[in-house]
Coordinates of C-alpha atoms in Angstrom, one line a residue:
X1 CA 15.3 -4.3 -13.1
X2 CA 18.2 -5.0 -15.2
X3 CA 19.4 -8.2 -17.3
X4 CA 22.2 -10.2 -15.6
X5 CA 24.0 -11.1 -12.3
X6 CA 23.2 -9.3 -9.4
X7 CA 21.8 -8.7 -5.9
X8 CA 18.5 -6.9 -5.1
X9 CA 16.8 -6.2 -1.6
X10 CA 13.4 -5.0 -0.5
X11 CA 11.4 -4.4 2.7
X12 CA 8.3 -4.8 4.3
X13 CA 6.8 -3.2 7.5
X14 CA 3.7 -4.6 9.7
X15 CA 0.1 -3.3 10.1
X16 CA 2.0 -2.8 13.5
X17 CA 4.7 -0.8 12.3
X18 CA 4.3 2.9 13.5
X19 CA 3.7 4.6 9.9
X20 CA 1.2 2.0 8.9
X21 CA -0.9 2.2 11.7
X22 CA -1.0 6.4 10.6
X23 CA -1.6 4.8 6.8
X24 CA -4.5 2.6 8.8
X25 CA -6.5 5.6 10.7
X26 CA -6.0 7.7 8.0
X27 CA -7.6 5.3 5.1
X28 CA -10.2 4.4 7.8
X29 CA -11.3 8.3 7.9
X30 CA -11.3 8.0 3.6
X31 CA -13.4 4.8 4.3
X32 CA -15.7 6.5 6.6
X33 CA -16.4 9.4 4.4
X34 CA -16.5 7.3 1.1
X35 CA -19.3 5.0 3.2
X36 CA -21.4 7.9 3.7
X37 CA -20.9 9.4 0.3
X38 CA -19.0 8.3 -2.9
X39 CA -17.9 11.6 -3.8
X40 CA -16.8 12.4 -0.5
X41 CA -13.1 14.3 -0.8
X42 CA -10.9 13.7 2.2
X43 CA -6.8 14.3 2.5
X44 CA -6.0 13.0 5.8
X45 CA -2.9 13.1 7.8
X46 CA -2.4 10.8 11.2
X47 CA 0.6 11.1 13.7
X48 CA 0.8 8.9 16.4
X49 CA 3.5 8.4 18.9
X50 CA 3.2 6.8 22.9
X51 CA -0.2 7.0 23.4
X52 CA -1.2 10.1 21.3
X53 CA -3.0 10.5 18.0
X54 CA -3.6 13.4 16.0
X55 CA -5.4 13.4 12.8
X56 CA -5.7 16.4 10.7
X57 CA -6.3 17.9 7.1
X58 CA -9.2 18.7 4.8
X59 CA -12.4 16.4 3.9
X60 CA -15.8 17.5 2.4
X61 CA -18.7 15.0 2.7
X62 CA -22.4 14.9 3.8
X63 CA -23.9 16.5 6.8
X64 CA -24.2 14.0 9.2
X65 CA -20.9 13.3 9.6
X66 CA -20.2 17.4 10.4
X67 CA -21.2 19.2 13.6
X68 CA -23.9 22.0 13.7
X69 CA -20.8 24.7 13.7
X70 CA -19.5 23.3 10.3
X71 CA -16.6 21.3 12.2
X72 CA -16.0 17.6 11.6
X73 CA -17.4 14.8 13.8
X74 CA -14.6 14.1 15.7
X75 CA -16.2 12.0 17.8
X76 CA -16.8 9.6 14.8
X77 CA -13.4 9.4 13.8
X78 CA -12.2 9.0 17.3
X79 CA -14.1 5.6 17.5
X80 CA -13.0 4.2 14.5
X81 CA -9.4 5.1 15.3
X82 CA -9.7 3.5 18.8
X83 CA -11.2 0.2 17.1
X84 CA -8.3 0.4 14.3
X85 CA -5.5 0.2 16.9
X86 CA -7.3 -2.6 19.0
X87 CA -7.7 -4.4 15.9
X88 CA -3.8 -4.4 15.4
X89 CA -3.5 -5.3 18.7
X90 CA -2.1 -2.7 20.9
X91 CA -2.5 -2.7 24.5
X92 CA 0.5 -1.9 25.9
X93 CA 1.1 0.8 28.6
X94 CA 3.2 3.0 26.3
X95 CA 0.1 2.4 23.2
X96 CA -3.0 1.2 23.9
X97 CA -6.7 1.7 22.3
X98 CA -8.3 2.6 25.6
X99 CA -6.1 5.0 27.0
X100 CA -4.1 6.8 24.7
X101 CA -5.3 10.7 23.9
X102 CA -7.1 11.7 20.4
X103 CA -6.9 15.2 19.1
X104 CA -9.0 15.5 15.7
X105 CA -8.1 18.5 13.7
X106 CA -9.6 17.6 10.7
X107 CA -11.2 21.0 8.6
X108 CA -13.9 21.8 5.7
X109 CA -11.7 21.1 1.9
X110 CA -10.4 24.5 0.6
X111 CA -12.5 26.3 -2.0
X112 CA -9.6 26.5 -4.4
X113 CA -9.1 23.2 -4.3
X114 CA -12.7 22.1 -5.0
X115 CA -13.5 24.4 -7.7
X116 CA -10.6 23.1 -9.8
X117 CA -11.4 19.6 -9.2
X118 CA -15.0 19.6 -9.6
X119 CA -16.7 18.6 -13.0
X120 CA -19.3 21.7 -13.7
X121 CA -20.9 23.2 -16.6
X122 CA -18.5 21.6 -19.4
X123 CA -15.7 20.8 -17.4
X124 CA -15.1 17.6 -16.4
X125 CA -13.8 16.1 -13.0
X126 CA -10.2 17.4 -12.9
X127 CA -7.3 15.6 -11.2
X128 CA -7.0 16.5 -7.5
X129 CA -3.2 17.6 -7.9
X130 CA -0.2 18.0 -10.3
X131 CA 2.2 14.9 -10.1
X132 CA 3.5 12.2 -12.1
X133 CA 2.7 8.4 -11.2
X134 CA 4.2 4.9 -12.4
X135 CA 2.8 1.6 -12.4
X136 CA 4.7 -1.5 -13.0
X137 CA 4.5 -5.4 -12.9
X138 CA 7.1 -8.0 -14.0
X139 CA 7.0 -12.0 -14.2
X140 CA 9.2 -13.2 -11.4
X141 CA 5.9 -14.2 -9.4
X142 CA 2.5 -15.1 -9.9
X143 CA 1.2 -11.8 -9.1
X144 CA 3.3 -10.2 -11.5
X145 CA 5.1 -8.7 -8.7
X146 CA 8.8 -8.2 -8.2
X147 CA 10.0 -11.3 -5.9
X148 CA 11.9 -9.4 -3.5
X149 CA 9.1 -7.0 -1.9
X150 CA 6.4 -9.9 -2.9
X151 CA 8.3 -12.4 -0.1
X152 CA 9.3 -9.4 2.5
X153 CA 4.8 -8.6 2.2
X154 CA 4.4 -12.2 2.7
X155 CA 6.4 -13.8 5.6
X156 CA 5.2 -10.4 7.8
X157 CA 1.8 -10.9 6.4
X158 CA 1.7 -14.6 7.3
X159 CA 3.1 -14.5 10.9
X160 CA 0.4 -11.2 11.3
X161 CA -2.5 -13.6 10.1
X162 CA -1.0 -16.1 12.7
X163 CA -0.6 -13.9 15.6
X164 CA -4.3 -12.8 15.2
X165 CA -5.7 -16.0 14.8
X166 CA -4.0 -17.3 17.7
X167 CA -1.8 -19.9 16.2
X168 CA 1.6 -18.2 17.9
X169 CA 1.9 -16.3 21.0
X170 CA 5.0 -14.0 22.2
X171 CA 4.9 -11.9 19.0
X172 CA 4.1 -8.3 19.2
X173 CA 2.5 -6.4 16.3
X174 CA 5.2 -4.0 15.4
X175 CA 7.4 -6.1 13.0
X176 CA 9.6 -5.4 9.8
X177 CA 11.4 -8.1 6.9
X178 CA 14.2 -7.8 4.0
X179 CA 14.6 -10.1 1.8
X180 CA 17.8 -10.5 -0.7
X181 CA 17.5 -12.0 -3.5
X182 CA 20.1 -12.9 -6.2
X183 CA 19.3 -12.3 -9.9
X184 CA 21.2 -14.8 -12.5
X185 CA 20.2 -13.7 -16.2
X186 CA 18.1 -10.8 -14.9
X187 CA 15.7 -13.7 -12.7
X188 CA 15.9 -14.4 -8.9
X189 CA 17.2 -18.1 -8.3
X190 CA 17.3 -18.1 -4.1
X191 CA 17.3 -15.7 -1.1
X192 CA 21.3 -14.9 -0.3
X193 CA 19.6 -13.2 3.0
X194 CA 16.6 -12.5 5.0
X195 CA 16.3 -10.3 7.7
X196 CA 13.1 -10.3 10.4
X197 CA 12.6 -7.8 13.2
X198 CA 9.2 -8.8 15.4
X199 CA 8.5 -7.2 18.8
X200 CA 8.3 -9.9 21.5
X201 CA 6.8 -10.5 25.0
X202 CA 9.6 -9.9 27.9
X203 CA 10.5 -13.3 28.2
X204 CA 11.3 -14.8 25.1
X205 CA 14.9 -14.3 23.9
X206 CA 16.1 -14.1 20.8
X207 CA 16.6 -17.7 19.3
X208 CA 13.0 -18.5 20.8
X209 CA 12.1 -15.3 18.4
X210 CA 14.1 -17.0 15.7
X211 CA 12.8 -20.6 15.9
X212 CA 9.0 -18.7 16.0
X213 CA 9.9 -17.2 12.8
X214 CA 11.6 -19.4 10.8
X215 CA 8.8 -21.8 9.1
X216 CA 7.0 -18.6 8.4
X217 CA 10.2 -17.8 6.1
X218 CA 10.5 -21.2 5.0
X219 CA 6.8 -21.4 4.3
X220 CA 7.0 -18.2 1.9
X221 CA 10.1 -18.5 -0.1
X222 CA 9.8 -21.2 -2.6
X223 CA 11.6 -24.8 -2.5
X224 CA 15.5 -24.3 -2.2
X225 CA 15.3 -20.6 -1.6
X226 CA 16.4 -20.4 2.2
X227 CA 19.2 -18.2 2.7
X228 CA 22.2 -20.0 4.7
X229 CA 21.5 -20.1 8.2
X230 CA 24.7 -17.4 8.9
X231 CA 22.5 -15.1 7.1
X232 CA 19.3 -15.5 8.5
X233 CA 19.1 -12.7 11.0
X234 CA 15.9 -12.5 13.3
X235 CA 16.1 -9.3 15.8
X236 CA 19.8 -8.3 14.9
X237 CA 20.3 -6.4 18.0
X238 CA 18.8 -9.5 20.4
X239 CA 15.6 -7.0 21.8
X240 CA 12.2 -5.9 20.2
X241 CA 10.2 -5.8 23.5
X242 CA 9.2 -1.5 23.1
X243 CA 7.6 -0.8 20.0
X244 CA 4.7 0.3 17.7
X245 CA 4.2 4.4 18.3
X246 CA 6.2 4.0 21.5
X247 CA 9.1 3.3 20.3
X248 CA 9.1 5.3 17.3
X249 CA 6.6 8.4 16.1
X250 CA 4.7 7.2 12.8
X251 CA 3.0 9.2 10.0
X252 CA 1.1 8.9 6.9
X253 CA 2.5 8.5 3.6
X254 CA 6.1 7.7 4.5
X255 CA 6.3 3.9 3.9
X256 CA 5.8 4.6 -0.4
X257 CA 8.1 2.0 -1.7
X258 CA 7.3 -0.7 0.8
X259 CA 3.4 0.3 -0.5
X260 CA 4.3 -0.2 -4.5
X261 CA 7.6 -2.2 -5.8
X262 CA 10.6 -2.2 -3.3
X263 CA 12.3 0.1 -5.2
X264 CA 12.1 -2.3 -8.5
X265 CA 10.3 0.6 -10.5
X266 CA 10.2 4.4 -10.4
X267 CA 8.1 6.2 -7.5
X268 CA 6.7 9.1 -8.1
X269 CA 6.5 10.5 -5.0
X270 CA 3.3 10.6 -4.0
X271 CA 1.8 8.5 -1.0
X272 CA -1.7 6.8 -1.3
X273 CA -3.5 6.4 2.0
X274 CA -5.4 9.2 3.5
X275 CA -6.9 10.2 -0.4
X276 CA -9.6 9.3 -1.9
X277 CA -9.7 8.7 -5.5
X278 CA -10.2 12.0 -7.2
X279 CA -6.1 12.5 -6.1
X280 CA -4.6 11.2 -9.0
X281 CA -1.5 10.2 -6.6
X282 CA -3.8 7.5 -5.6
X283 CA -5.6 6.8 -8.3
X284 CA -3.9 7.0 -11.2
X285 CA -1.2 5.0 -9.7
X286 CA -3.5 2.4 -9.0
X287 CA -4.4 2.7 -12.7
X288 CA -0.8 2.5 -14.3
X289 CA -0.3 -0.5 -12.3
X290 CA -3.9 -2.1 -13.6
X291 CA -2.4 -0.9 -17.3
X292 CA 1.6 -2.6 -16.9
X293 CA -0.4 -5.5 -15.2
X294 CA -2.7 -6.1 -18.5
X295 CA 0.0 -5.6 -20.5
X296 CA 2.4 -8.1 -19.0
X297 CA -0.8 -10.1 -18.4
X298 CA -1.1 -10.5 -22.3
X299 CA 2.2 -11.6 -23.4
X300 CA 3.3 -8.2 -24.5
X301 CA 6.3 -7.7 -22.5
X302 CA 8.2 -9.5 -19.4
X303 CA 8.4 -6.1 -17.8
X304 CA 6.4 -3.1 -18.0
X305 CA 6.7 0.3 -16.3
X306 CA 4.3 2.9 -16.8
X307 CA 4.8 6.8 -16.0
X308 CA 1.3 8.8 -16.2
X309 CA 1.6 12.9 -15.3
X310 CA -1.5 15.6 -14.4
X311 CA -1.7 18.7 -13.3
X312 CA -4.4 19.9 -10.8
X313 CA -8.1 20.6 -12.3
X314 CA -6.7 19.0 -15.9
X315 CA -8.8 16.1 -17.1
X316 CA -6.7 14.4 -19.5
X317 CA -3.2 13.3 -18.9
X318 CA -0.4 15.4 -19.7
X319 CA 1.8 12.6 -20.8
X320 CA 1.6 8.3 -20.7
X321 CA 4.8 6.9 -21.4
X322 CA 5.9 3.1 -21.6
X323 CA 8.9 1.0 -21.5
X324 CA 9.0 -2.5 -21.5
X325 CA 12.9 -2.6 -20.4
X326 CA 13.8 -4.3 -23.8
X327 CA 11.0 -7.2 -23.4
X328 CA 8.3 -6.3 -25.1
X329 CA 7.1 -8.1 -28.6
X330 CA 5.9 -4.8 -29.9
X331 CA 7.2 -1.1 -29.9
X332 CA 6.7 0.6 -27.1
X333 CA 5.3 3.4 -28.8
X334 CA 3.0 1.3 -30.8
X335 CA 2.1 -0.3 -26.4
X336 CA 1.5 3.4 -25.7
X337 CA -1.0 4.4 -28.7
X338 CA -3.0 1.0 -27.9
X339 CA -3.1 1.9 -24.3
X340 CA -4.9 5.0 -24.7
X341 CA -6.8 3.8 -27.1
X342 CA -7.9 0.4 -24.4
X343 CA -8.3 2.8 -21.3
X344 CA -9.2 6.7 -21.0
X345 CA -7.0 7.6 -18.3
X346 CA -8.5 11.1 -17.4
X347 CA -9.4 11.1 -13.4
X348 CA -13.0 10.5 -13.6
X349 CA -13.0 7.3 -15.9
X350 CA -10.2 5.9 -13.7
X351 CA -12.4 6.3 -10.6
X352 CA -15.6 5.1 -12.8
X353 CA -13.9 2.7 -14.3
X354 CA -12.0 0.8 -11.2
X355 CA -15.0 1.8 -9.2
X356 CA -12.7 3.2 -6.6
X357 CA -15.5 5.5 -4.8
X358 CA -16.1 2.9 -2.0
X359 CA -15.1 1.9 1.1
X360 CA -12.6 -0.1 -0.2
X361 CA -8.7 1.3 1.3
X362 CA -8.6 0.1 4.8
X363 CA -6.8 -3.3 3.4
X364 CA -4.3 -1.8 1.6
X365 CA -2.9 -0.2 4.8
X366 CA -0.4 -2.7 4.8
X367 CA 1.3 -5.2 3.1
X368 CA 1.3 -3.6 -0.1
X369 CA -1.4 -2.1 -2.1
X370 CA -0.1 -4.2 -5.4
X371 CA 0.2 -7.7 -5.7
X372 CA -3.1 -8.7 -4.2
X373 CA -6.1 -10.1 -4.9
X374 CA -9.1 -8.5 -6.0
X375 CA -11.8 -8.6 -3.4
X376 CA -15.5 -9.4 -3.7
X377 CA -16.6 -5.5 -2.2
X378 CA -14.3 -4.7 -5.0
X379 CA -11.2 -4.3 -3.5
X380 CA -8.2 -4.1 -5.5
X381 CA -9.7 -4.0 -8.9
X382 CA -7.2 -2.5 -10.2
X383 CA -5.6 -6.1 -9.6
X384 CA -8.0 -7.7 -12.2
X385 CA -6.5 -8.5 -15.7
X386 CA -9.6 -7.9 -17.9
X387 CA -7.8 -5.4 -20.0
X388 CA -6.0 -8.1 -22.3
X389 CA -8.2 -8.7 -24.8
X390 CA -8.7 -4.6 -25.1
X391 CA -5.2 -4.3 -25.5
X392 CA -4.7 -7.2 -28.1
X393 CA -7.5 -6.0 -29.9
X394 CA -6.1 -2.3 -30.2
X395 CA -2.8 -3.8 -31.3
X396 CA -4.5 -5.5 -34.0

């Protein structure tokens, strides 16, 4: 994000939204086979459009959750994916839990894949791919998140939370936000517009939609932030009634800005549900952002990204580079010595470190996988800002 006067937008999509429910099944199969065994390996692809799901790729775990033949449960990940999607809350005729038709294809992991990720003899756990990763966090809101996709996760987070627990009724579970915000001096000052798309019962129209929507807005964006009312824009097109995987086919891994920074900071590329944690796309990326965190966390910068790179059965990073965008009260080559020196970033001690072999991924589905708190099962650790005094210390 740059110094000065400016405009900047980001976007959120619902638990409901066709892509996250595939980000949902999928890190429910990682869950599942994490459960059963911490060094389980799973890549898992879901597609799901009107009421079909196919899951597929490559896991490797313990025995009982493989059939006699060698092939995958998929009985076991059937039921999970049927409990997912009623716990979204589809069950319409064009996508519902009950009736819709599952087709596992998951398979055994590739050999070649294993053998290069594997520790064994003196080779230590390698990264699960090649790839580069970035981390970032900023102080424009308390969770050292960028404001923009910070509010977008929140008023579709909030109105989710309220739809479940009964509070509203008419609102369907398919929904997306954007959220404007101008910049004066390089910080946001107020919303210049917000735009929420919900899928609705039949029978309410669109300013019923609006007026359903509105406090959640209000409630998020802080005192004096509300856009003007000509640019508040609830169901542009006046209809949401057909949505969710009816409306529109959803897969895994293609919603990878709305799951980091809203296009604040560098992406590199790779998506994060469906992994577990020996792919460094995943992992490491939940690491840089645990690293820019600390670091803004201490005082040492305003803004911090962080780029991390691997290649594929490689235990050490190939590169760590740092750029605190001008804010930073030390070099940033001095930041990136002191790093390295606070936090071994080769694959295994991130997983070790962040404990990230658990059960832990279903919740970071949707609504972000940053910007959260850390959970008591251990959720979102890499949210925690113990690093600080490690950093300070190696600065010293």
């Amino acid at each position: 994000m740059a110094n000065g006067d400016f405009l900047f937008t980001s976007e959120s999509v619902s638990e409901g939204h066709p892509d996250k429910v595939s980000d949902r099944i999928s890190d429910e199969v990682v869950d599942l086979f994490l459960a059963a065994d911490p060094l389980a390996r799973v890549g898992c692809e879901t597609l799901c459009t009107t009421n079909h799901v196919i899951v597929a790729g490559e896991v490797r775990g313990p025995s009982s959750l493989f059939r006699e033949d060698g092939s995958v449960d998929g009985d076991k990940i059937e039921e999970l994916t049927r409990n997912a999607i009623r716990e979204i809350g589809y069950e319409q005729s064009g996508f519902h839990w009950r009736d819709l038709k599952f087709e596992c294809i998951l398979h055994g992991q590739s050999v070649d894949i294993a053998q290069g990720v594997d520790a064994s003899g003196n080779k230590d756990e390698g990264a699960g791919d090649q790839g580069l990763m970035f981390g970032y966090a900023c102080r424009e809101t308390p969770a050292l998140m960028p404001a923009a996709i910070h509010f977008s996760h929140e008023i579709l987070h909030t109105l989710a939370q309220a739809r479940h627990a009964g509070a509203i009724s008419g609102l369907g579970p398919d929904s997306k936000s954007q959220v404007t915000l101008e910049y004066v001096g390089g910080k946001p000052v107020r919303a210049t517009s917000v735009v929420v798309s919900t899928q609705h019962d039949e029978d309410l129209d669109q300013h019923a939609v609006r007026e359903i929507v509105r406090p959640f807005v209000e409630q998020v964006l802080p005192d004096g932030w509300m856009c003007p009312e000509d640019e508040f824009y609830v169901n542009p097109t006046g209809r949401f009634v057909i949505g969710g995987p009816d409306s529109d086919v959803g897969l895994t891994g293609r919603k990878i800005i709305v799951d980091t920074y809203g296009g604040a900071a560098p992406h590199g590329g790779g998506a994060f549900s469906g992994k577990d944690p020996s792919k460094v796309d995943r992992s490491a990326a939940y690491a840089a952002r645990y690293v820019a965190k600390n670091v803004v966390a201490a005082g040492l910068a305003e803004r911090c990204v962080i780029q991390v790179s691997y290649a594929i059965g490689i235990s050490k990073p190939l590169s760590v580079y740092v750029d605190t965008q001008g804010t930073g009260t030390v070099d940033d080559a001095r930041l990136t010595g002191a790093i390295q020196e606070a936090l071994d970033l080769s694959p295994r001690n991130i997983r070790e470190y962040l404990k990230l072999s658990r059960p832990i991924y279903v919740p970071t589905s949707a609504y972000g996988h940053f910007g959260r708190e850390p959970r008591e099962d251990g959720g979102f650790s890499w949210e925690r800002t113990d690093l600080v005094e490690a950093l300070k210390a190696a600065l010293s």
